[in-house]
XYZ file of C-alpha atoms in Angstrom:
545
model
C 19.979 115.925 -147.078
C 21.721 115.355 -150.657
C 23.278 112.631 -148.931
C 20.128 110.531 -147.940
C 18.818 111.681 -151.417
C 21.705 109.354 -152.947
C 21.296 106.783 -150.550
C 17.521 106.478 -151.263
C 18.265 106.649 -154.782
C 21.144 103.780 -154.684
C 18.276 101.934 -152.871
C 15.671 102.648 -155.569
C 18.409 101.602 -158.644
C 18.792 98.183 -156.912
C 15.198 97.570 -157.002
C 15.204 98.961 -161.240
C 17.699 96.856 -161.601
C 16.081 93.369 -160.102
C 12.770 94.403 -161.623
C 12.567 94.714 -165.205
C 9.072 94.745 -165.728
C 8.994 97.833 -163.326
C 11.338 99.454 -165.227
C 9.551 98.424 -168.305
C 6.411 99.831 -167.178
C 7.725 102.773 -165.550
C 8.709 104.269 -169.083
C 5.181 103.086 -170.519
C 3.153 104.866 -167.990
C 5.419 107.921 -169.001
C 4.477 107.288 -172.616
C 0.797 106.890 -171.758
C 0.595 110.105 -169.665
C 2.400 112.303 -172.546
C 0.243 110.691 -174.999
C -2.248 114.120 -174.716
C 0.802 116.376 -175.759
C 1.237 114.435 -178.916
C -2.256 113.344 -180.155
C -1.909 116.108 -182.810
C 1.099 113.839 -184.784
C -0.677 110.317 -184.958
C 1.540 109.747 -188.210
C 4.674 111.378 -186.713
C 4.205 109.031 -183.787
C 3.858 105.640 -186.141
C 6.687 106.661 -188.268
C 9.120 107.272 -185.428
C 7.718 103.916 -183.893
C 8.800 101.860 -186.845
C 12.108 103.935 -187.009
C 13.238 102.912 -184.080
C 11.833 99.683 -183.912
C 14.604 98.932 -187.378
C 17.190 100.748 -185.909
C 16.937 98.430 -181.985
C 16.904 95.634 -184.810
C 20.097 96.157 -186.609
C 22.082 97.426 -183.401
C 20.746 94.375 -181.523
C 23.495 92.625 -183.143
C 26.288 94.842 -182.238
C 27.921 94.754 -179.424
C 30.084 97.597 -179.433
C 26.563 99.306 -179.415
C 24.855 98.312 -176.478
C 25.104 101.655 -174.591
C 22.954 103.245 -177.440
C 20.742 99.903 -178.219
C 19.276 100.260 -174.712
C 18.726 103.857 -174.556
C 16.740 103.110 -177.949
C 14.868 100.198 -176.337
C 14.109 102.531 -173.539
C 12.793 105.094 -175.843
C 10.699 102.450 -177.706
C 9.323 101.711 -175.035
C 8.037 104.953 -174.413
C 7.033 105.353 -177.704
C 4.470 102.137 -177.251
C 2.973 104.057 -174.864
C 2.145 106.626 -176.980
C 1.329 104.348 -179.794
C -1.536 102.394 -177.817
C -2.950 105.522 -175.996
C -3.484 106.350 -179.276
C -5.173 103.652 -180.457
C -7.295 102.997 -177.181
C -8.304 106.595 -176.862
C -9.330 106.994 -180.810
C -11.220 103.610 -180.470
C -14.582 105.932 -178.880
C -14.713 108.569 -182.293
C -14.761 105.396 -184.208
C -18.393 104.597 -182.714
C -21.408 104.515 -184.218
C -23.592 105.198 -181.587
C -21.594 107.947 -179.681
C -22.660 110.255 -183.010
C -26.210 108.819 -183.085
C -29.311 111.360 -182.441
C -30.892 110.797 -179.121
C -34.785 110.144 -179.759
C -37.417 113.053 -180.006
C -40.192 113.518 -177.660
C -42.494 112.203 -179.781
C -40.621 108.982 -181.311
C -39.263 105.767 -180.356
C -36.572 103.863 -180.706
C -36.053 99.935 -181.214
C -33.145 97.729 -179.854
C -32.146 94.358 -180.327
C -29.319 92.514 -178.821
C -27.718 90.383 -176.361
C -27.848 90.601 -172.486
C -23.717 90.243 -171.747
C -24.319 90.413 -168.054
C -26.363 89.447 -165.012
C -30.089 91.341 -164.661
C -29.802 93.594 -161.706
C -33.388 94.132 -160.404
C -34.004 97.047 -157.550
C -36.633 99.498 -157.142
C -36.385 101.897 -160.594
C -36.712 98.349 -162.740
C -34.147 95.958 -164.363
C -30.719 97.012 -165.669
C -29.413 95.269 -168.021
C -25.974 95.682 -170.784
C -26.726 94.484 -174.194
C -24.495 93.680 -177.014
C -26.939 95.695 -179.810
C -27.224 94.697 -182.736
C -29.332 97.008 -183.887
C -31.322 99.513 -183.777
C -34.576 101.065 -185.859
C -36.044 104.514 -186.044
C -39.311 105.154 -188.357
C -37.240 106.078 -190.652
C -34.325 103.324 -190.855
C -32.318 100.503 -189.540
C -28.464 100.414 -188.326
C -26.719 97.560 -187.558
C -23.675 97.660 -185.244
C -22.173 96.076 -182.643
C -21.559 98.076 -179.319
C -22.673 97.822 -175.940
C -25.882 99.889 -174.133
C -27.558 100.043 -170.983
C -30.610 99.562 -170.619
C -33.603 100.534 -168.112
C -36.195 98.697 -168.158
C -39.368 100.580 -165.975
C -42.754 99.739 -165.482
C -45.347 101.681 -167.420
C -47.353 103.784 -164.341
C -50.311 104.839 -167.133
C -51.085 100.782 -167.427
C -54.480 100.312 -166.339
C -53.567 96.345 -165.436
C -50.258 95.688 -163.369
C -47.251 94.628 -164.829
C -44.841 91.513 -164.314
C -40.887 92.250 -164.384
C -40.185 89.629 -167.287
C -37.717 87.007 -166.929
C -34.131 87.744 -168.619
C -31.092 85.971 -168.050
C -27.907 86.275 -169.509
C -27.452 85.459 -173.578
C -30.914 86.096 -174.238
C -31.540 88.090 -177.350
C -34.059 90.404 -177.071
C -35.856 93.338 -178.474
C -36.794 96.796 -176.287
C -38.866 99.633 -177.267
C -38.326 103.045 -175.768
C -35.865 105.985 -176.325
C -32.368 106.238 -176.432
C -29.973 108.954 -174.246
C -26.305 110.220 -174.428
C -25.459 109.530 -170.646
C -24.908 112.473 -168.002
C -21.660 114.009 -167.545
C -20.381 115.816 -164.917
C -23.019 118.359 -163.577
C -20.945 120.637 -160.721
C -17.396 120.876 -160.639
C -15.858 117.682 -158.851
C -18.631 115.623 -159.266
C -18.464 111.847 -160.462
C -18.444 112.402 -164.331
C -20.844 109.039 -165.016
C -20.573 109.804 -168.936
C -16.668 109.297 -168.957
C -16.981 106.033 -166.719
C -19.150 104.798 -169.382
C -17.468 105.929 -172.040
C -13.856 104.366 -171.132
C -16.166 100.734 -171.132
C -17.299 101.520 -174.454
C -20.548 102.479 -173.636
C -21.938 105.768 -175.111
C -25.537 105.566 -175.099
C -28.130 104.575 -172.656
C -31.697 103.096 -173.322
C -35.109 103.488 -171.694
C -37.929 101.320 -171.847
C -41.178 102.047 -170.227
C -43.273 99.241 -169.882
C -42.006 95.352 -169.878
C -44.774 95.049 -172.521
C -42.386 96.630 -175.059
C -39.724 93.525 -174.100
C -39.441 90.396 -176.549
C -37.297 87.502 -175.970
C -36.105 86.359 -179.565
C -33.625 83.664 -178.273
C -31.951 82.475 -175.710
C -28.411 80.806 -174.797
C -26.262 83.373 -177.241
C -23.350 83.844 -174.758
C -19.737 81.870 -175.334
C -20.081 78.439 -173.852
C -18.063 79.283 -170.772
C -19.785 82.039 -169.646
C -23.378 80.771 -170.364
C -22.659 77.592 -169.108
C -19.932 77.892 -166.021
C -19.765 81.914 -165.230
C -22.788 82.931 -164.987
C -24.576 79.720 -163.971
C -21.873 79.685 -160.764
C -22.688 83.458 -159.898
C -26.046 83.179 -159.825
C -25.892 79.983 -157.556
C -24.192 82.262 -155.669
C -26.010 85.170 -155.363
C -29.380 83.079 -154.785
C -28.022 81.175 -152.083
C -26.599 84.274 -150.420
C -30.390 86.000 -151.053
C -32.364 83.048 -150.088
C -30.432 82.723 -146.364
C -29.870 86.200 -145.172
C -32.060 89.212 -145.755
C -30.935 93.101 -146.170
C -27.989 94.954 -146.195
C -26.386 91.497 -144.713
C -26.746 90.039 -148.283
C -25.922 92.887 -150.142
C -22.360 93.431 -148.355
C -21.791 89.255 -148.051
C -22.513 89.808 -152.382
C -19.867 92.716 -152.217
C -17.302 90.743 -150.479
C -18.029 87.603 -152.118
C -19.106 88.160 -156.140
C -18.225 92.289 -155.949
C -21.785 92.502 -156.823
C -22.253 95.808 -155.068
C -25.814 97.041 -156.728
C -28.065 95.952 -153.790
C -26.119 98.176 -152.111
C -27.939 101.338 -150.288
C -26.690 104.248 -151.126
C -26.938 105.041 -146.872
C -24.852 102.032 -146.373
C -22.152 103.022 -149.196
C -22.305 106.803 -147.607
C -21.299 104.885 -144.407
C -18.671 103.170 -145.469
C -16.889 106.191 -147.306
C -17.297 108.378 -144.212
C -15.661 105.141 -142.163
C -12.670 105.133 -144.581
C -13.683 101.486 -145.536
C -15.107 101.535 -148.399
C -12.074 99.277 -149.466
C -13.730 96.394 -148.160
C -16.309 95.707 -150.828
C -14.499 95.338 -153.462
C -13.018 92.372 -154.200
C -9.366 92.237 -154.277
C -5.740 90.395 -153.028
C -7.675 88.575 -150.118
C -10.062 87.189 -152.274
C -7.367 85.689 -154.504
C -5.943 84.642 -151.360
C -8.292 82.540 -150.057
C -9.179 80.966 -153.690
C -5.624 79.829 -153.587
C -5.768 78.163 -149.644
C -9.329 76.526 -150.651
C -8.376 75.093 -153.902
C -4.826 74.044 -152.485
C -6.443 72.207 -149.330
C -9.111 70.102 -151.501
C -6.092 69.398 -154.256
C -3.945 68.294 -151.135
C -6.817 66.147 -149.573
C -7.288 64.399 -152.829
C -3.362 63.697 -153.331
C -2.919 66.175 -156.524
C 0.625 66.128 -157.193
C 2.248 69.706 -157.286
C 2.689 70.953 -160.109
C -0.736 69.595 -161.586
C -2.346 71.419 -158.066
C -0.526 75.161 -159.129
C -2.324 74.920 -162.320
C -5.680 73.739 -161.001
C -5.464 76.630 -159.017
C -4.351 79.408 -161.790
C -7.196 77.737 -163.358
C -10.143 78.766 -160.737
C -8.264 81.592 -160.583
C -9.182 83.106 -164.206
C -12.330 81.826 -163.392
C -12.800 83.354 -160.270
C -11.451 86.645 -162.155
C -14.367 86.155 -164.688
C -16.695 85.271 -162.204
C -16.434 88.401 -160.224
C -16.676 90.473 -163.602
C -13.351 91.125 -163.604
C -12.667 94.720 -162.000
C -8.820 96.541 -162.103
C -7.872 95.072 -158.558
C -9.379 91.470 -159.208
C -7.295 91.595 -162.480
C -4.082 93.130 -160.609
C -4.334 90.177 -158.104
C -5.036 87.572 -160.166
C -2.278 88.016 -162.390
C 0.052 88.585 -159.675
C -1.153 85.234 -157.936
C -0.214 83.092 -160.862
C 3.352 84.746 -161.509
C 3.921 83.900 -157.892
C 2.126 80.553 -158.532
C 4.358 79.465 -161.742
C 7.598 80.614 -159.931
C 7.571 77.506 -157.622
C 6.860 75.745 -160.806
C 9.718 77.020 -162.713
C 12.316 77.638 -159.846
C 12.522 80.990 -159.762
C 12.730 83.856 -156.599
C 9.831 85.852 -155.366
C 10.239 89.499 -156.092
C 7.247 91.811 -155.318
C 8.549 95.273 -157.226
C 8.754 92.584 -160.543
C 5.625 91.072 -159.759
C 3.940 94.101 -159.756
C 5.516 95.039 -162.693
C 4.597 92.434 -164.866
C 0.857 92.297 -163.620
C 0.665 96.336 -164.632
C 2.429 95.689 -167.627
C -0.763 92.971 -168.648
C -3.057 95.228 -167.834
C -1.737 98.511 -169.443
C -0.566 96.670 -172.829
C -4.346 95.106 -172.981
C -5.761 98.971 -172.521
C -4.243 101.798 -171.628
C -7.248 103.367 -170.490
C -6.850 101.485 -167.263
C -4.101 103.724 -166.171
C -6.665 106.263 -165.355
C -9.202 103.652 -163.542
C -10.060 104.701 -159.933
C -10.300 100.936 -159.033
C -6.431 100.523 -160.946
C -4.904 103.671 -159.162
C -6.611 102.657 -155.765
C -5.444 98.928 -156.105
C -1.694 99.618 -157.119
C -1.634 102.572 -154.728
C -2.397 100.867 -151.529
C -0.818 97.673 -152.779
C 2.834 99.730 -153.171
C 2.241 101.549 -150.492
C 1.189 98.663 -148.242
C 4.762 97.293 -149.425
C 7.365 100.387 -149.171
C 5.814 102.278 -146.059
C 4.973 99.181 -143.569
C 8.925 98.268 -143.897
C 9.769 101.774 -142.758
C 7.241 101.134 -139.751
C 8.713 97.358 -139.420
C 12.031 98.921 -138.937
C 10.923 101.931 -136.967
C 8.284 100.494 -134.685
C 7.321 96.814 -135.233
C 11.395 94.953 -134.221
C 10.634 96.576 -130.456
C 7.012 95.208 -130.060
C 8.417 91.703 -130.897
C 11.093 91.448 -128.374
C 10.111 88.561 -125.655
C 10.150 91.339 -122.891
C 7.147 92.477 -124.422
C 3.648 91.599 -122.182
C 0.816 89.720 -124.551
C 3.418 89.798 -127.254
C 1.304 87.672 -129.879
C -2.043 89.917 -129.638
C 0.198 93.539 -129.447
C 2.182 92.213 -132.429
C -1.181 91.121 -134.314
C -2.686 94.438 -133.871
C -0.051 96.306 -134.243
C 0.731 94.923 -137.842
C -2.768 95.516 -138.870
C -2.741 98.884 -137.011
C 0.459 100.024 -139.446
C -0.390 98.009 -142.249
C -4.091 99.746 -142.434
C -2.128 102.986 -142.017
C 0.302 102.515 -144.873
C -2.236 101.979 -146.971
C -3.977 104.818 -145.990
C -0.725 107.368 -146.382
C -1.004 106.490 -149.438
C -4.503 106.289 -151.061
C -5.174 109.180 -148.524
C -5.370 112.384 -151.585
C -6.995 110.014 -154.200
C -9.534 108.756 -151.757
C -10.334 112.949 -150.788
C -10.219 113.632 -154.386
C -12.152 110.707 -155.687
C -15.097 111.048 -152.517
C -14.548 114.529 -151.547
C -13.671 113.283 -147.810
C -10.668 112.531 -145.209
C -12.213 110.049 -142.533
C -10.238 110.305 -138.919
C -11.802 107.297 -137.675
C -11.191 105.108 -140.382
C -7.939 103.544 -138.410
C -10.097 102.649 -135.682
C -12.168 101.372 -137.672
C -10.319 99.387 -139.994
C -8.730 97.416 -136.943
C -11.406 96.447 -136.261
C -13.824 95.741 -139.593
C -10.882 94.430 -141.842
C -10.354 90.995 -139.573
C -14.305 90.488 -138.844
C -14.549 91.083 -142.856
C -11.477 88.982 -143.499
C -13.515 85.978 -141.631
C -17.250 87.017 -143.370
C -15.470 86.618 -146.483
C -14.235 83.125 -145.753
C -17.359 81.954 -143.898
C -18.759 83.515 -147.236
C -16.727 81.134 -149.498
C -17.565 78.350 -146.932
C -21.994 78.866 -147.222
C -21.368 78.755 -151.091
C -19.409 75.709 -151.314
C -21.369 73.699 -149.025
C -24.656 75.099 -150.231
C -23.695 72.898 -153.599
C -23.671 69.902 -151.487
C -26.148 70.678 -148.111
C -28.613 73.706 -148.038
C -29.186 72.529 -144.787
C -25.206 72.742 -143.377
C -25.146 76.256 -145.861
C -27.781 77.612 -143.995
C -25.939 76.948 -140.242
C -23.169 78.946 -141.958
C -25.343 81.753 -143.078
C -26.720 81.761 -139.791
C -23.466 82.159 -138.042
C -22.034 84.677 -140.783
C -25.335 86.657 -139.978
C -24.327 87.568 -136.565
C -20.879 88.701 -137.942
C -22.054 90.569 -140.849
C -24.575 92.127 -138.137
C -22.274 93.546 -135.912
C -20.010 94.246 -138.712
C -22.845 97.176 -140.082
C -23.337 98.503 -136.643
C -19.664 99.188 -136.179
C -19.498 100.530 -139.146
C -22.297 102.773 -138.906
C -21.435 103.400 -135.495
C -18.506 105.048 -136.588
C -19.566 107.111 -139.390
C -22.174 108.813 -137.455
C -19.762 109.881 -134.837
C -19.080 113.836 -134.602
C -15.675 114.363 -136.654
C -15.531 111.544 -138.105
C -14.997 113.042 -141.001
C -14.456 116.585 -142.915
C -15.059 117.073 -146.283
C -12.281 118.544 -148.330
C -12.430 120.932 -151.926
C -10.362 121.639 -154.537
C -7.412 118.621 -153.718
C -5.371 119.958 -156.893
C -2.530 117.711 -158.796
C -0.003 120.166 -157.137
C -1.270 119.688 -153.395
C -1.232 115.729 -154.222
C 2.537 116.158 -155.526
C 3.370 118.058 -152.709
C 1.531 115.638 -150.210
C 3.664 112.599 -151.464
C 6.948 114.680 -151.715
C 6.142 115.626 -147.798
C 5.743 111.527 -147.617
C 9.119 110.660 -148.710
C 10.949 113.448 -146.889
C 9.411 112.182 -143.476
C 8.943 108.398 -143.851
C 12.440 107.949 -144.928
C 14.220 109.768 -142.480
C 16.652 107.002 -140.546
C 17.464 108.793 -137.918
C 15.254 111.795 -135.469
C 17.353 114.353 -136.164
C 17.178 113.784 -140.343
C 13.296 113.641 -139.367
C 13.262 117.436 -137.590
C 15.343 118.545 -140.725
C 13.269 117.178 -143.257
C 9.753 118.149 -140.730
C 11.467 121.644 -141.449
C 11.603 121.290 -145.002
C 7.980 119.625 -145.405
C 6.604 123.113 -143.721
C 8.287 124.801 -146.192
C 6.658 122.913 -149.095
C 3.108 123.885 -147.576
């Protein structure tokens, strides 16, 4: 046992050792999560910072002190972690509104700002996030400059009916109603909606009812590319995807598409989590993927010489980041496209553990707030996962099914990668998805077989109805029509599945030590190279529970 320990290890140093921006974020992360311990000695922290920062300086320059310069560089490193977590994590006491009075009964409060993002109109009203700029009580006005969301509702003692008024984004307007600190968590384990909010900087919410109380004071306040390429392209979008199919067809074809998931019933999103696939509407690697084919197959058609096509397509990919609103595992996969992108540029091999690195390291330098993301612990979970545990199936399982003795060897081998590939990624997302949903879902194999291809080819018949809807509505409505069918039978599988007796079982109280354990048990039985190291280590898993 001590000696497949060292062997795993010896395995694990190679990959530190080709992957510096894993290493470097590796030691960040560590800073990050030990930040809490030391939040008490801001100054010591700073101080100590600066220290070493001189001291990595001066030795830089020696070689006789390399040895010492590194372990210093290592534990600078760490130190940055604990220097932004500081910062990032402080940045909410410093707001204005998170220490503002919510409004009485009997007052009112009034907003004005900009609308940052599309309108999202359902049932309850309109949603919207506003920049405010201010905002006015009887008594006074403060100006500021944080974000809010606002409710907009439709006054039910009117006497006439009223008309949802028409806001787009970069409007400035003005709302009249009452302002809310948002719920937190109300039972132990539930979804703690006042923390989501508050890691986007959003520490209020606003409600408004009656659209009589709305005034548009200007319009077309937004930076030029999002109020004149961002939002103008989503839109398109979304009303072409609206205006050709109907239902929960559009609202999922939006979710794979634009990750616009709002439309969404909550039946349908209950549905998914109990299928285990709730992975498939939000927008991630695949999406990035197929930016990169389309883009690369117009540049080619149009005789784009290489280098000028990879940075066309980096470009559309930002873009495509922005356009999608830019969520952890949009970010993760965007980043990582163009550092694969700009290495055929520059010459340089393709290493996933440093690609991974260096797209974390982006992320977590930009905020480190991220690190505690669900849709940034999801992505890089089932992204390193996806990586280390399918090449322990490849070796175990996959070499036999591709021998030519093998019957149907094309179709076994296609379904068998996406069989093990689906259920790497599940080994290990499996106690974050039970602690972030409350649920384990037995079917979800099944049912990713068989959902993640026909969503794989929605998602580029999707891409397909928007493009040509720019140029036919006529040819983007034959694709809708088709992709209808397939989004169709899609649902009903889906649903199928998630009303089937066991699907699921709902699971309590999935602790940080039964999660430690779980992933300990992981290693000791995936990496077992031989049956009777697997029996030994089965022996010692057991033990752990």
């Amino acid at each position: 046992f001590e000696l497949t320990i060292l062997e795993e290890l010896n395995i694990y140093m190679n990959i530190m050792s080709k992957s510096p921006a894993l290493k470097f974020i590796l030691i960040y992360i560590s800073g990050i999560l030990c930040f809490d311990l030391f939040s008490q000695f801001t100054i010591f922290i700073r101080i100590t910072f600066i220290t070493f920062l001189l001291i990595v300086i001066f030795l830089r320059f020696k070689d006789k002190f390399e040895p010492i310069c590194r372990a210093l560089i290592f534990l600078l490193i760490f130190i940055m972690g604990l220097f932004n977590s500081q910062f990032d994590f402080n940045r909410s006491n410093q707001s204005v509104l998170k220490n503002y009075p919510d409004t009485q009964k009997n007052s009112y409060n009034v907003i004005t700002g900009i609308v940052t993002e599309i309108p999202v109109v359902n049932k309850s009203g309109v949603k919207l996030v506003i920049e405010c700029k201010s905002i006015s009580s009887r008594r006074d006005t403060l100006h500021l400059n944080e974000k809010v969301i606002a409710t907009l509702r439709e006054n039910i003692y009117s006497k006439s009916s009223e008309q949802i008024p028409v806001i787009n984004p970069g409007d400035e307007i003005s709302l009249k109603g009452k302002l809310s600190t948002s719920p937190g968590r109300r039972n132990p384990g539930d979804f703690d909606y006042k923390k989501y909010l508050e890691s986007r900087d959003i520490h209020k919410l606003f409600y408004s009812n009656g659209y009589k109380d709305v005034k548009i004071i200007s319009q077309k306040n937004l930076s030029f590319i999002y109020q004149y390429i961002i939002f103008p392209a989503k839109i398109f979008a979304l009303n072409n995807i609206d205006t050709l199919l109907s239902g929960d067809n559009a609202s999922y074809l939006k979710g794979l598409v634009t990750g616009e998931r709002s439309d969404i019933s909550d039946e349908t999103k209950e549905a998914f989590i109990n299928a285990g696939v709730m992975h498939l509407i939000a927008v991630s690697g695949l999406n990035v993927a197929y930016v990169i084919i389309f883009v690369n197959i117009l540049l080619s058609l149009l005789r784009v010489p290489f280098k000028y096509r990879i940075y066309i397509t980096c470009l559309f990919l930002i873009f495509y980041c922005m356009f999608t609103g830019s969520p952890a595992s949009i970010l993760r996969a965007t980043i990582m496209g163009i550092t694969v992108l700009m290495s055929f540029v520059f010459e340089r091999k393709i290493y996933f553990y440093n690609f991974i690195g260096v797209s974390a390291m982006c992320l977590l330098i930009f905020d480190t707030r991220l690190l505690f993301d669900t849709g940034f612990i999801l992505s890089y979970a089932a992204t390193f996962s996806m990586v280390i545990i399918y090449n322990r199936f490849e070796k175990s399982f996959l070499h036999n099914l591709k021998s030519p003795k093998t019957k149907f060897k094309k179709i076994v081998s296609w379904i068998s990668v996406l069989f093990f590939t689906s259920l790497a990624a599940q080994i290990g997302t499996l106690p974050l998805t039970s602690l972030y949903f409350g649920k384990i879902s037995f079917i979800s194999l099944l049912a990713n077989v068989v959902a993640v291809p026909l969503a794989n080819i929605s998602l580029a018949i999707g891409f397909l109805q928007i493009l040509t809807g720019i140029i036919s509505f006529h040819l983007s409505s034959i694709i809708a029509e088709a992709n209808n069918i397939l989004l169709s039978i899609q649902l009903e599988f889906i649903k199928f599945c998630a009303c089937m007796k066991f699907s699921f079982i709902y699971i309590k109280n999935f602790t940080l030590s039964i999660i430690i354990s779980y992933y300990i048990i992981c290693i000791l039985l995936m990496f077992a190279k031989t049956l009777h190291m697997f029996f030994r280590n089965l022996v010692i898993s057991f033990l752990i529970i």
